[in-house]
XYZ file of C-alpha atoms in Angstrom:
648
model
C 10.587 -20.903 -45.437
C 13.523 -20.959 -43.322
C 16.766 -20.306 -45.092
C 18.944 -19.648 -42.282
C 17.824 -21.701 -40.177
C 20.280 -21.040 -36.771
C 19.397 -17.718 -37.603
C 15.717 -17.858 -37.212
C 15.975 -20.359 -34.868
C 13.947 -19.210 -31.630
C 16.248 -17.988 -27.876
C 15.615 -17.120 -24.736
C 16.344 -13.674 -22.695
C 15.872 -14.721 -19.082
C 12.287 -16.169 -19.144
C 11.352 -14.157 -22.364
C 11.267 -16.078 -25.603
C 12.455 -14.230 -28.754
C 11.442 -15.644 -32.238
C 14.872 -14.986 -34.059
C 18.272 -14.250 -32.850
C 18.234 -10.953 -34.729
C 18.241 -7.341 -32.851
C 18.188 -4.023 -34.083
C 20.977 -2.332 -32.692
C 20.435 1.132 -30.580
C 21.149 3.673 -32.860
C 20.218 7.354 -31.686
C 18.595 8.556 -34.907
C 16.982 11.509 -33.485
C 13.641 11.751 -34.659
C 11.857 12.625 -31.329
C 10.815 15.983 -30.359
C 13.096 18.751 -28.792
C 10.652 17.724 -25.695
C 12.160 14.785 -25.487
C 8.421 13.278 -25.970
C 7.905 10.943 -28.598
C 6.093 11.415 -32.107
C 4.301 9.954 -35.286
C 7.769 9.780 -36.824
C 9.603 7.816 -34.212
C 6.881 5.036 -33.911
C 6.806 4.819 -37.668
C 10.629 4.389 -38.162
C 10.193 1.635 -35.393
C 7.560 -0.295 -36.396
C 8.714 -0.479 -40.015
C 11.662 -2.411 -38.819
C 9.552 -4.364 -36.643
C 7.521 -5.409 -38.862
C 10.156 -6.392 -41.489
C 10.843 -9.229 -39.029
C 13.748 -8.830 -36.250
C 13.379 -10.966 -33.186
C 14.171 -8.006 -30.671
C 14.101 -3.784 -31.145
C 16.782 -2.233 -28.431
C 15.268 1.099 -29.019
C 17.948 4.072 -29.546
C 19.913 5.566 -26.246
C 16.620 7.092 -23.847
C 18.056 10.069 -21.396
C 18.025 8.877 -17.680
C 18.641 12.721 -16.638
C 17.737 15.799 -18.721
C 19.341 18.058 -19.344
C 22.089 17.338 -17.921
C 22.617 13.851 -19.680
C 21.474 14.576 -23.337
C 23.709 13.893 -26.124
C 21.546 15.428 -28.927
C 18.611 18.308 -29.064
C 16.086 15.370 -30.140
C 16.849 12.730 -28.300
C 14.223 10.729 -26.199
C 13.713 11.053 -22.718
C 12.436 8.507 -20.106
C 13.271 10.745 -16.546
C 9.618 11.912 -15.813
C 6.377 10.210 -15.694
C 5.297 12.351 -18.845
C 7.152 10.226 -21.416
C 5.703 7.047 -20.231
C 2.218 7.881 -22.654
C 4.395 8.485 -25.666
C 6.837 5.480 -24.668
C 3.878 2.925 -24.233
C 2.367 3.855 -28.004
C 5.944 2.965 -29.751
C 6.722 -0.240 -27.420
C 2.991 -1.506 -28.312
C 3.836 -0.659 -31.624
C 6.939 -2.695 -31.790
C 5.426 -6.059 -30.444
C 2.230 -6.048 -32.264
C 4.122 -7.791 -34.631
C 5.887 -10.466 -32.696
C 8.850 -8.406 -31.626
C 10.300 -8.014 -28.734
C 10.874 -4.460 -27.270
C 13.778 -2.912 -25.265
C 14.419 0.414 -24.467
C 18.205 1.846 -24.097
C 19.151 4.007 -20.185
C 21.433 6.419 -21.069
C 23.963 9.194 -20.070
C 26.118 10.959 -21.730
C 28.257 12.252 -19.069
C 31.379 13.972 -20.473
C 30.557 13.354 -24.451
C 28.075 15.601 -24.725
C 28.293 19.687 -25.482
C 27.498 22.370 -22.959
C 25.434 24.232 -25.760
C 23.245 21.318 -25.776
C 22.514 20.228 -22.193
C 22.841 24.282 -20.468
C 25.608 22.984 -18.275
C 29.202 21.860 -17.687
C 29.494 18.406 -18.707
C 29.724 15.966 -15.749
C 31.618 12.817 -15.353
C 33.831 10.539 -12.653
C 36.734 12.866 -13.093
C 37.761 16.496 -14.655
C 39.223 14.720 -18.013
C 37.948 16.368 -21.273
C 36.936 13.754 -24.010
C 39.701 14.838 -26.645
C 36.776 14.463 -29.104
C 34.754 17.181 -27.389
C 37.280 19.393 -25.369
C 34.611 20.292 -22.894
C 36.273 19.975 -19.497
C 33.756 18.118 -17.386
C 32.566 18.878 -13.780
C 33.525 15.842 -11.492
C 30.573 14.842 -9.443
C 29.663 13.934 -5.764
C 29.402 11.188 -4.182
C 25.853 12.221 -3.593
C 25.082 13.020 -7.380
C 26.683 9.701 -8.271
C 23.616 8.346 -5.973
C 20.888 10.669 -7.639
C 22.063 9.202 -11.061
C 21.866 5.743 -10.002
C 18.187 6.552 -8.471
C 17.542 8.043 -12.154
C 18.480 5.021 -13.925
C 16.217 2.930 -11.634
C 13.129 5.181 -12.109
C 13.488 5.367 -15.493
C 13.557 1.545 -15.763
C 10.477 1.601 -13.648
C 9.166 4.311 -16.286
C 10.041 1.822 -19.119
C 7.577 -1.181 -17.399
C 4.829 0.603 -17.427
C 5.369 1.257 -20.493
C 5.142 -1.988 -21.571
C 8.652 -2.433 -22.508
C 10.161 -6.193 -22.320
C 13.369 -4.941 -21.324
C 15.497 -2.656 -20.764
C 19.288 -1.779 -21.285
C 21.857 0.114 -19.632
C 24.435 2.004 -21.627
C 27.590 1.048 -20.346
C 30.059 1.191 -23.812
C 30.997 3.830 -25.897
C 32.715 6.103 -23.441
C 29.253 7.576 -22.035
C 28.924 7.939 -18.250
C 28.961 4.560 -17.183
C 31.688 3.380 -19.301
C 33.894 6.368 -17.835
C 32.954 5.186 -14.149
C 34.133 1.220 -15.334
C 37.206 2.615 -16.792
C 40.702 3.808 -15.244
C 41.650 5.913 -18.273
C 38.531 8.368 -17.783
C 37.782 7.302 -13.774
C 40.890 8.515 -11.095
C 38.481 9.110 -8.658
C 39.796 8.119 -4.632
C 36.612 7.035 -3.223
C 34.837 3.960 -3.285
C 33.660 4.657 -6.634
C 37.377 5.541 -8.362
C 40.160 3.050 -7.706
C 39.741 -0.980 -7.978
C 37.664 -2.428 -10.533
C 35.328 -3.211 -7.747
C 34.583 -0.186 -6.953
C 35.015 1.335 -10.474
C 31.793 -0.983 -11.280
C 29.939 -0.192 -8.607
C 27.747 2.670 -10.312
C 26.410 -0.361 -12.619
C 25.585 -2.973 -10.311
C 23.916 -0.520 -8.075
C 21.723 0.181 -10.988
C 21.331 -3.077 -12.036
C 20.424 -4.344 -8.274
C 17.902 -1.217 -8.056
C 16.198 -2.377 -11.586
C 15.808 -5.877 -10.158
C 14.622 -4.627 -6.887
C 11.713 -2.124 -8.467
C 10.757 -4.047 -12.126
C 11.939 -7.782 -11.258
C 9.555 -8.896 -15.069
C 12.494 -6.494 -16.697
C 14.763 -8.305 -18.750
C 18.397 -6.432 -17.945
C 20.587 -5.933 -21.023
C 23.799 -4.364 -20.768
C 25.627 -2.744 -23.534
C 29.019 -3.678 -22.439
C 32.919 -2.705 -24.118
C 34.566 -5.628 -24.096
C 37.901 -3.189 -25.650
C 38.089 0.750 -25.166
C 41.089 0.338 -27.287
C 42.718 3.349 -25.556
C 45.428 3.040 -23.560
C 44.084 2.285 -20.207
C 40.733 1.806 -20.980
C 38.780 -1.294 -20.340
C 39.820 -4.563 -21.786
C 38.969 -8.272 -22.092
C 40.603 -9.232 -18.328
C 38.535 -6.694 -16.895
C 35.730 -6.887 -18.868
C 35.053 -10.326 -18.446
C 35.165 -9.994 -14.397
C 32.202 -7.095 -15.212
C 30.223 -9.343 -17.092
C 30.987 -12.099 -14.406
C 29.309 -9.902 -11.895
C 26.227 -8.905 -13.540
C 25.521 -12.346 -14.518
C 25.468 -12.897 -10.439
C 23.813 -9.921 -10.057
C 20.606 -10.642 -12.472
C 21.505 -9.166 -15.732
C 19.759 -11.525 -18.897
C 21.893 -10.266 -21.699
C 25.619 -8.640 -22.482
C 25.689 -6.510 -25.124
C 29.465 -6.954 -26.361
C 30.767 -3.763 -27.954
C 34.071 -1.654 -28.208
C 35.496 1.562 -28.712
C 34.836 5.441 -27.558
C 34.883 8.264 -28.915
C 38.668 8.984 -28.730
C 39.719 5.171 -29.584
C 39.322 6.132 -33.541
C 37.563 4.281 -36.182
C 36.888 0.994 -34.278
C 33.313 2.181 -32.673
C 31.959 2.958 -36.146
C 34.180 1.360 -38.496
C 34.306 2.642 -41.777
C 34.032 0.643 -44.798
C 37.310 -0.494 -44.918
C 37.168 -2.690 -41.870
C 35.944 -6.736 -42.535
C 33.004 -8.193 -42.109
C 32.374 -9.122 -38.901
C 35.824 -8.613 -37.325
C 34.837 -7.647 -33.901
C 33.158 -11.312 -33.490
C 35.742 -12.828 -31.827
C 35.118 -9.818 -28.810
C 31.360 -12.030 -28.025
C 32.935 -15.501 -28.706
C 35.935 -15.008 -25.841
C 33.085 -13.709 -23.795
C 30.889 -16.463 -23.984
C 33.512 -18.690 -22.235
C 33.400 -16.696 -19.117
C 29.743 -16.684 -18.591
C 26.432 -18.558 -19.217
C 23.813 -15.469 -20.432
C 23.069 -14.918 -24.077
C 25.886 -12.161 -24.924
C 24.939 -10.088 -28.630
C 27.460 -9.828 -31.508
C 27.362 -7.293 -34.604
C 29.186 -4.560 -36.138
C 29.902 -4.850 -40.054
C 27.606 -7.581 -40.097
C 26.026 -7.325 -43.793
C 24.869 -10.983 -45.024
C 22.529 -13.341 -43.655
C 25.352 -16.271 -44.506
C 27.386 -15.016 -42.196
C 25.384 -14.010 -39.242
C 23.717 -17.554 -39.950
C 27.572 -19.163 -39.211
C 27.715 -17.060 -36.373
C 25.044 -18.524 -34.352
C 25.273 -22.222 -35.752
C 29.264 -22.321 -34.336
C 27.996 -20.636 -31.492
C 30.396 -17.616 -31.528
C 27.110 -15.949 -30.688
C 23.746 -16.448 -29.562
C 22.352 -12.873 -31.198
C 23.689 -10.921 -33.920
C 22.650 -6.782 -33.704
C 21.875 -4.888 -37.006
C 22.819 -1.081 -37.406
C 23.271 0.721 -40.706
C 21.885 -2.508 -42.639
C 18.094 -2.154 -40.592
C 18.624 2.047 -41.863
C 19.281 0.737 -45.645
C 16.522 -2.064 -45.976
C 14.155 -2.262 -42.891
C 12.844 -5.473 -44.344
C 16.606 -7.221 -44.162
C 15.056 -9.927 -41.962
C 11.737 -10.748 -43.659
C 13.661 -10.972 -46.892
C 16.534 -13.290 -45.554
C 14.180 -15.500 -43.943
C 12.245 -16.233 -47.081
C 15.576 -16.483 -49.331
C 14.969 -12.942 -51.019
C 18.693 -12.017 -50.071
C 19.224 -10.769 -53.282
C 16.276 -8.350 -52.673
C 18.335 -6.750 -49.247
C 19.356 -3.135 -50.253
C 22.556 -2.761 -49.319
C 24.264 -0.527 -46.901
C 27.516 1.238 -48.189
C 28.838 1.785 -45.262
C 29.350 5.734 -46.160
C 28.551 6.826 -42.444
C 27.131 9.862 -43.602
C 23.956 8.541 -41.697
C 26.417 8.815 -38.425
C 28.096 11.969 -39.582
C 24.405 13.361 -39.879
C 23.880 12.818 -35.895
C 27.244 14.458 -35.361
C 26.383 17.641 -36.942
C 23.104 17.689 -34.571
C 20.806 16.506 -37.590
C 18.232 13.521 -37.279
C 19.615 10.160 -39.163
C 19.097 9.803 -42.838
C 20.228 6.775 -45.078
C 22.480 7.354 -48.481
C 21.019 4.852 -50.376
C 17.297 4.183 -48.287
C 15.302 7.522 -48.972
C 12.022 5.916 -46.863
C 14.316 5.820 -43.318
C 12.754 8.234 -41.217
C 10.282 8.622 -43.801
C 8.058 5.901 -43.353
C 4.731 7.373 -43.379
C 5.297 9.714 -46.156
C 6.551 7.112 -48.785
C 3.665 3.944 -48.277
C 3.881 4.335 -52.158
C 6.076 1.639 -51.350
C 3.696 -1.174 -50.949
C 3.371 -2.549 -54.620
C 0.704 -1.915 -56.227
C -0.390 -3.999 -59.974
C -2.919 -1.492 -61.039
C -1.524 0.011 -64.178
C -2.639 3.631 -64.157
C -1.714 4.399 -67.720
C 0.450 7.105 -66.932
C 4.063 6.894 -69.223
C 6.923 8.480 -67.963
C 10.175 8.684 -69.804
C 13.744 8.811 -68.019
C 16.760 10.118 -69.609
C 19.920 8.772 -67.560
C 19.982 5.463 -65.409
C 22.399 6.255 -62.871
C 20.742 5.950 -58.908
C 18.307 9.005 -59.496
C 17.315 7.840 -62.857
C 17.212 3.953 -61.129
C 15.392 5.289 -57.850
C 12.607 7.000 -60.080
C 12.413 4.622 -62.520
C 11.805 1.492 -59.744
C 9.790 3.796 -57.671
C 6.837 5.091 -60.549
C 6.704 0.967 -61.687
C 6.301 -0.050 -58.470
C 3.128 2.680 -58.538
C 1.756 0.752 -61.823
C 2.981 3.766 -64.317
C 4.420 3.068 -67.702
C 8.083 3.645 -67.332
C 11.172 3.515 -70.127
C 14.404 4.373 -69.182
C 16.735 5.684 -71.930
C 20.692 5.005 -71.344
C 23.023 6.184 -73.458
C 25.939 4.072 -72.826
C 25.965 0.060 -72.848
C 25.340 -0.678 -69.817
C 22.700 1.049 -66.702
C 24.472 2.687 -63.094
C 25.716 5.517 -64.503
C 28.593 7.245 -62.153
C 28.119 4.359 -59.703
C 29.582 2.448 -62.376
C 32.969 4.273 -61.539
C 32.267 4.814 -58.005
C 32.368 1.261 -57.373
C 36.142 0.794 -58.963
C 38.199 2.385 -55.759
C 39.759 0.633 -52.951
C 37.072 -0.377 -50.566
C 33.956 0.913 -52.728
C 33.159 -2.975 -53.054
C 29.690 -2.175 -51.607
C 28.565 0.740 -54.176
C 29.339 -2.277 -57.088
C 26.446 -3.943 -54.530
C 24.392 -1.419 -54.645
C 24.823 -1.110 -58.147
C 23.858 -4.911 -58.546
C 21.023 -4.748 -56.601
C 19.554 -2.024 -58.533
C 20.287 -3.076 -61.565
C 18.380 -7.248 -60.975
C 15.521 -4.631 -59.560
C 14.964 -3.219 -62.808
C 15.342 -6.393 -64.179
C 12.064 -7.767 -62.205
C 10.561 -5.125 -63.097
C 8.290 -3.483 -66.041
C 10.831 -0.613 -66.939
C 11.314 -0.871 -70.413
C 15.253 -0.176 -71.269
C 16.450 1.288 -73.760
C 20.685 1.290 -74.330
C 23.276 2.963 -76.291
C 20.254 4.886 -76.784
C 20.736 8.804 -76.121
C 17.168 10.621 -75.145
C 16.273 13.238 -78.387
C 14.035 15.269 -78.623
C 12.642 13.143 -81.291
C 11.391 10.450 -78.701
C 8.453 12.997 -77.868
C 7.413 12.872 -81.559
C 7.037 9.491 -81.809
C 5.902 8.622 -78.161
C 2.610 9.254 -76.271
C 4.660 10.885 -72.923
C 2.871 12.161 -69.849
C 6.136 12.918 -67.625
C 9.655 13.374 -68.893
C 12.281 13.244 -66.335
C 16.059 14.214 -67.138
C 18.301 12.287 -64.661
C 21.527 12.833 -66.644
C 23.551 12.878 -63.874
C 27.137 15.086 -63.861
C 30.420 15.861 -66.154
C 33.682 16.357 -65.045
C 34.889 19.999 -64.709
C 38.021 20.179 -67.262
C 40.840 22.464 -65.623
C 42.118 25.577 -66.874
C 45.617 24.819 -67.356
C 47.625 26.215 -70.028
C 49.253 23.352 -72.035
C 46.512 20.604 -71.259
C 47.088 17.765 -73.382
C 45.541 14.440 -73.372
C 48.428 12.314 -73.791
C 48.853 12.155 -70.908
C 46.327 14.500 -69.139
C 43.618 12.052 -68.151
C 40.306 11.783 -66.201
C 38.932 10.209 -63.313
C 37.166 7.469 -65.639
C 40.760 7.011 -67.765
C 42.523 6.169 -64.370
C 39.830 3.914 -62.730
C 38.777 1.777 -65.541
C 42.641 1.225 -66.555
C 41.368 2.448 -69.879
C 45.220 4.093 -69.354
C 47.034 1.540 -67.052
C 49.600 3.934 -64.639
C 51.962 2.010 -62.685
C 55.668 3.029 -61.606
C 54.508 6.654 -62.691
C 54.764 9.887 -60.778
C 51.538 11.338 -60.990
C 49.899 14.913 -60.126
C 46.426 14.947 -58.999
C 44.776 18.121 -59.800
C 42.090 18.383 -57.276
C 42.040 16.619 -53.771
C 37.824 16.479 -52.815
C 36.848 13.126 -52.117
C 37.159 12.141 -55.945
C 40.945 12.999 -56.255
C 41.782 11.462 -52.922
C 40.257 7.861 -53.799
C 41.866 7.572 -57.227
C 45.230 7.874 -55.306
C 44.520 5.545 -53.295
C 43.225 3.493 -56.179
C 46.749 4.821 -57.955
C 49.064 3.288 -54.764
C 48.035 -0.232 -55.406
C 50.177 -0.042 -58.411
C 53.060 1.629 -56.940
C 52.542 4.766 -58.576
C 54.471 8.522 -56.559
C 51.212 10.927 -55.923
C 50.701 13.958 -55.391
C 47.669 15.834 -54.740
C 47.029 19.246 -55.639
C 44.411 21.015 -53.612
C 42.998 24.866 -53.795
C 41.639 24.278 -50.632
C 43.181 23.960 -47.228
C 42.154 20.478 -46.694
C 41.834 17.380 -48.054
C 38.204 15.282 -48.916
C 36.301 18.030 -46.618
C 33.634 16.319 -48.444
C 33.917 13.415 -47.044
C 32.532 11.769 -43.727
C 34.744 11.976 -41.089
C 35.279 8.087 -39.663
C 35.818 6.978 -43.526
C 37.959 10.609 -44.304
C 40.190 9.341 -41.608
C 40.629 5.970 -42.751
C 41.328 7.198 -46.464
C 43.884 9.865 -44.762
C 45.571 6.960 -43.220
C 46.423 4.581 -45.955
C 48.068 7.984 -48.312
C 49.823 9.053 -45.194
C 51.210 5.270 -45.080
C 51.731 5.749 -48.986
C 53.575 8.781 -48.977
C 51.097 10.844 -51.021
C 52.335 14.566 -51.230
C 49.619 16.832 -50.247
C 49.359 20.154 -51.459
C 46.993 22.321 -50.005
C 46.136 25.905 -51.161
C 47.386 25.757 -54.190
C 46.847 24.773 -57.902
C 47.965 23.929 -60.890
C 48.907 26.521 -63.363
C 50.971 25.183 -66.453
C 50.999 21.393 -67.835
C 54.202 20.136 -70.358
C 55.384 16.821 -70.484
C 56.944 15.660 -67.914
C 56.476 18.872 -65.505
C 53.663 20.810 -63.682
C 53.969 24.280 -62.610
C 52.395 24.421 -58.911
C 51.079 27.933 -57.493
C 50.360 28.476 -53.945
C 47.664 30.678 -52.743
C 49.921 32.862 -51.483
C 51.303 33.210 -54.445
C 54.580 31.282 -54.727
C 55.219 28.817 -57.628
C 57.269 26.084 -58.101
C 58.119 22.725 -60.493
C 57.126 19.225 -59.535
C 58.206 16.131 -61.982
C 54.870 14.206 -63.335
C 54.508 11.552 -65.989
C 51.002 11.936 -66.037
C 48.036 15.016 -64.600
C 44.848 13.480 -62.964
C 41.767 15.364 -63.146
C 39.581 15.251 -60.283
C 38.834 18.918 -60.148
C 35.198 18.055 -59.543
C 31.773 17.575 -61.507
C 28.707 19.801 -62.358
C 25.391 19.355 -63.544
C 25.012 17.507 -67.124
C 21.663 19.262 -67.989
C 22.065 20.544 -71.531
C 19.116 18.268 -72.434
C 17.358 19.517 -69.845
C 17.016 22.766 -71.284
C 16.479 21.589 -74.921
C 13.542 19.245 -73.324
C 11.876 21.559 -71.294
C 10.603 23.779 -73.712
C 8.875 21.254 -75.778
C 6.588 19.260 -73.141
C 4.466 20.548 -70.165
C 5.774 18.546 -67.706
C 9.635 17.743 -68.133
C 11.688 17.586 -64.640
C 14.894 17.220 -63.550
C 16.471 15.501 -60.601
C 20.032 14.116 -59.213
C 23.597 15.684 -60.297
C 21.830 16.963 -62.962
C 19.940 19.614 -60.800
C 22.319 20.128 -58.321
C 25.706 17.728 -57.507
C 24.851 16.374 -54.152
C 25.999 12.491 -54.470
C 24.024 9.276 -53.902
C 21.485 10.726 -50.491
C 20.062 13.287 -52.824
C 20.004 11.121 -56.062
C 17.866 8.817 -54.165
C 15.947 10.954 -52.137
C 15.297 13.229 -55.510
C 13.933 10.411 -57.746
C 12.151 9.077 -54.907
C 10.500 12.560 -54.199
C 9.281 13.120 -57.704
C 7.807 9.182 -58.047
C 5.409 10.093 -55.164
C 5.125 13.484 -55.915
C 3.701 12.145 -59.549
C 1.703 9.403 -58.113
C -0.372 11.960 -56.235
C -1.091 14.134 -59.272
């Protein structure tokens, strides 16, 4: 069955036949060893995506010049023959599934830290990246030649390791992009100045690779637009692409943005699906070799239309394949409603920015593929019975995972619908992907053997009526009621009152207590109804708990809406129409307010656990009921517990 014929049509990259048009984007996940070698975790992660049906995997950035060119401590290396054996195991684990394997060749240039490399970062010119803030050392002409040779030699190692192709990373503000852009390249020798000089390093690398490994397909990940003043734009990029085509490059992977360009290289949730496809579409009018597009492409329908309308030759998926390694297979089989959706929370890349390995908020299996082999469906009923109290993300994940393993599962929900706080989290602006995630989980429950009891609070009496092997308490969290003098429910509201529109607030003055992510998202919601908003937060910064890309996007909207921010402050007293504010320095003042909204945070709702744990020998507490920690922790704890019980 082929439900998206354009997307799943074969194509050629050079002389190499590819089974479909889906490319796994290179994403630096950091699963390698500290010495830059491949391990089983790396292999299992990539093999899962190859098995899941993509046509090409472009492996994450592998450093051609360690340690100077490394971006992270656990980045893979490809600058010495000792790495070839591990890389060969990796390439073969991809190719055995009929998937083409590329590896990206990378040098960070100035976009790294001396704490990682042990040396001062290097660059074409002594200009610090505004985000990194470390002054780089300018490369000498001899050093540039050495780096060119390192890229070329790395490609020969890739060929020895059995890869079908290599991709030169010339985008996102890393070293090659730094040479290409006059914004970062202010040299006055033959590697700077004119565009012909600035692209010299890239063309030398391409020609060298074609000389030493002519069988390798060569891709270049190229910024079509840097989105910074004085950086690359389409006029220059189209000329670079023409030169690359002439030099024998087989594929252009179209990208955009740098560290300093803001939100357009790794987009927040507000960006429209497919917003940057125009970059590839315009480049296709200039060159004849295939081009790849991508970025915020989540649906098979859009990916198929891009290929069908000849806007690009291939579509890359990144975060979508972290959320569901079987995206391609499910789309091809007409099971697109079974694709676990990425919610664009960007907590994956946030981990990378912190020097941690990448994990996925909605898919606990990512990076733990071998640990969670129980995700293979089992039809055998092991006859053990599990009762779960609470149907938020932890409860739903545990229920589905246990059901796949043959447990008898009954899910109790005190409310009238499943989902817990997923229902509330889906309501603020640009959180519609949380709704898609909730709906996906509910469809999975509907097609499972899980018995659902709605409007049924879990009570100790149930244990007397049911034969139960395990009890799981996943009752989530509850909103903290602030200790504020004069609190009155007639004008003092909770998050759910506002987001569900039980109380309609329009054209009013609103004070929000709590400036974490919840308070800021409620403010964003209320801006849609022409309200004047003030956020009061005891910390020095708003939304300090958010991933920085989505946080910056949210802060931009609040600033545009003229939201007042009272940080290092707290609400002391409320009266009808007014609020008394106290600062951490001891000052006090009054503000007008028609409504007060409580967004002071959540605490675990674990009273049921305290009641039940003494009545049964096998009671487990997971999710926010254990510790308020968000979706990632909830899904992971639900999956881990199911895995654990299956091993008992």
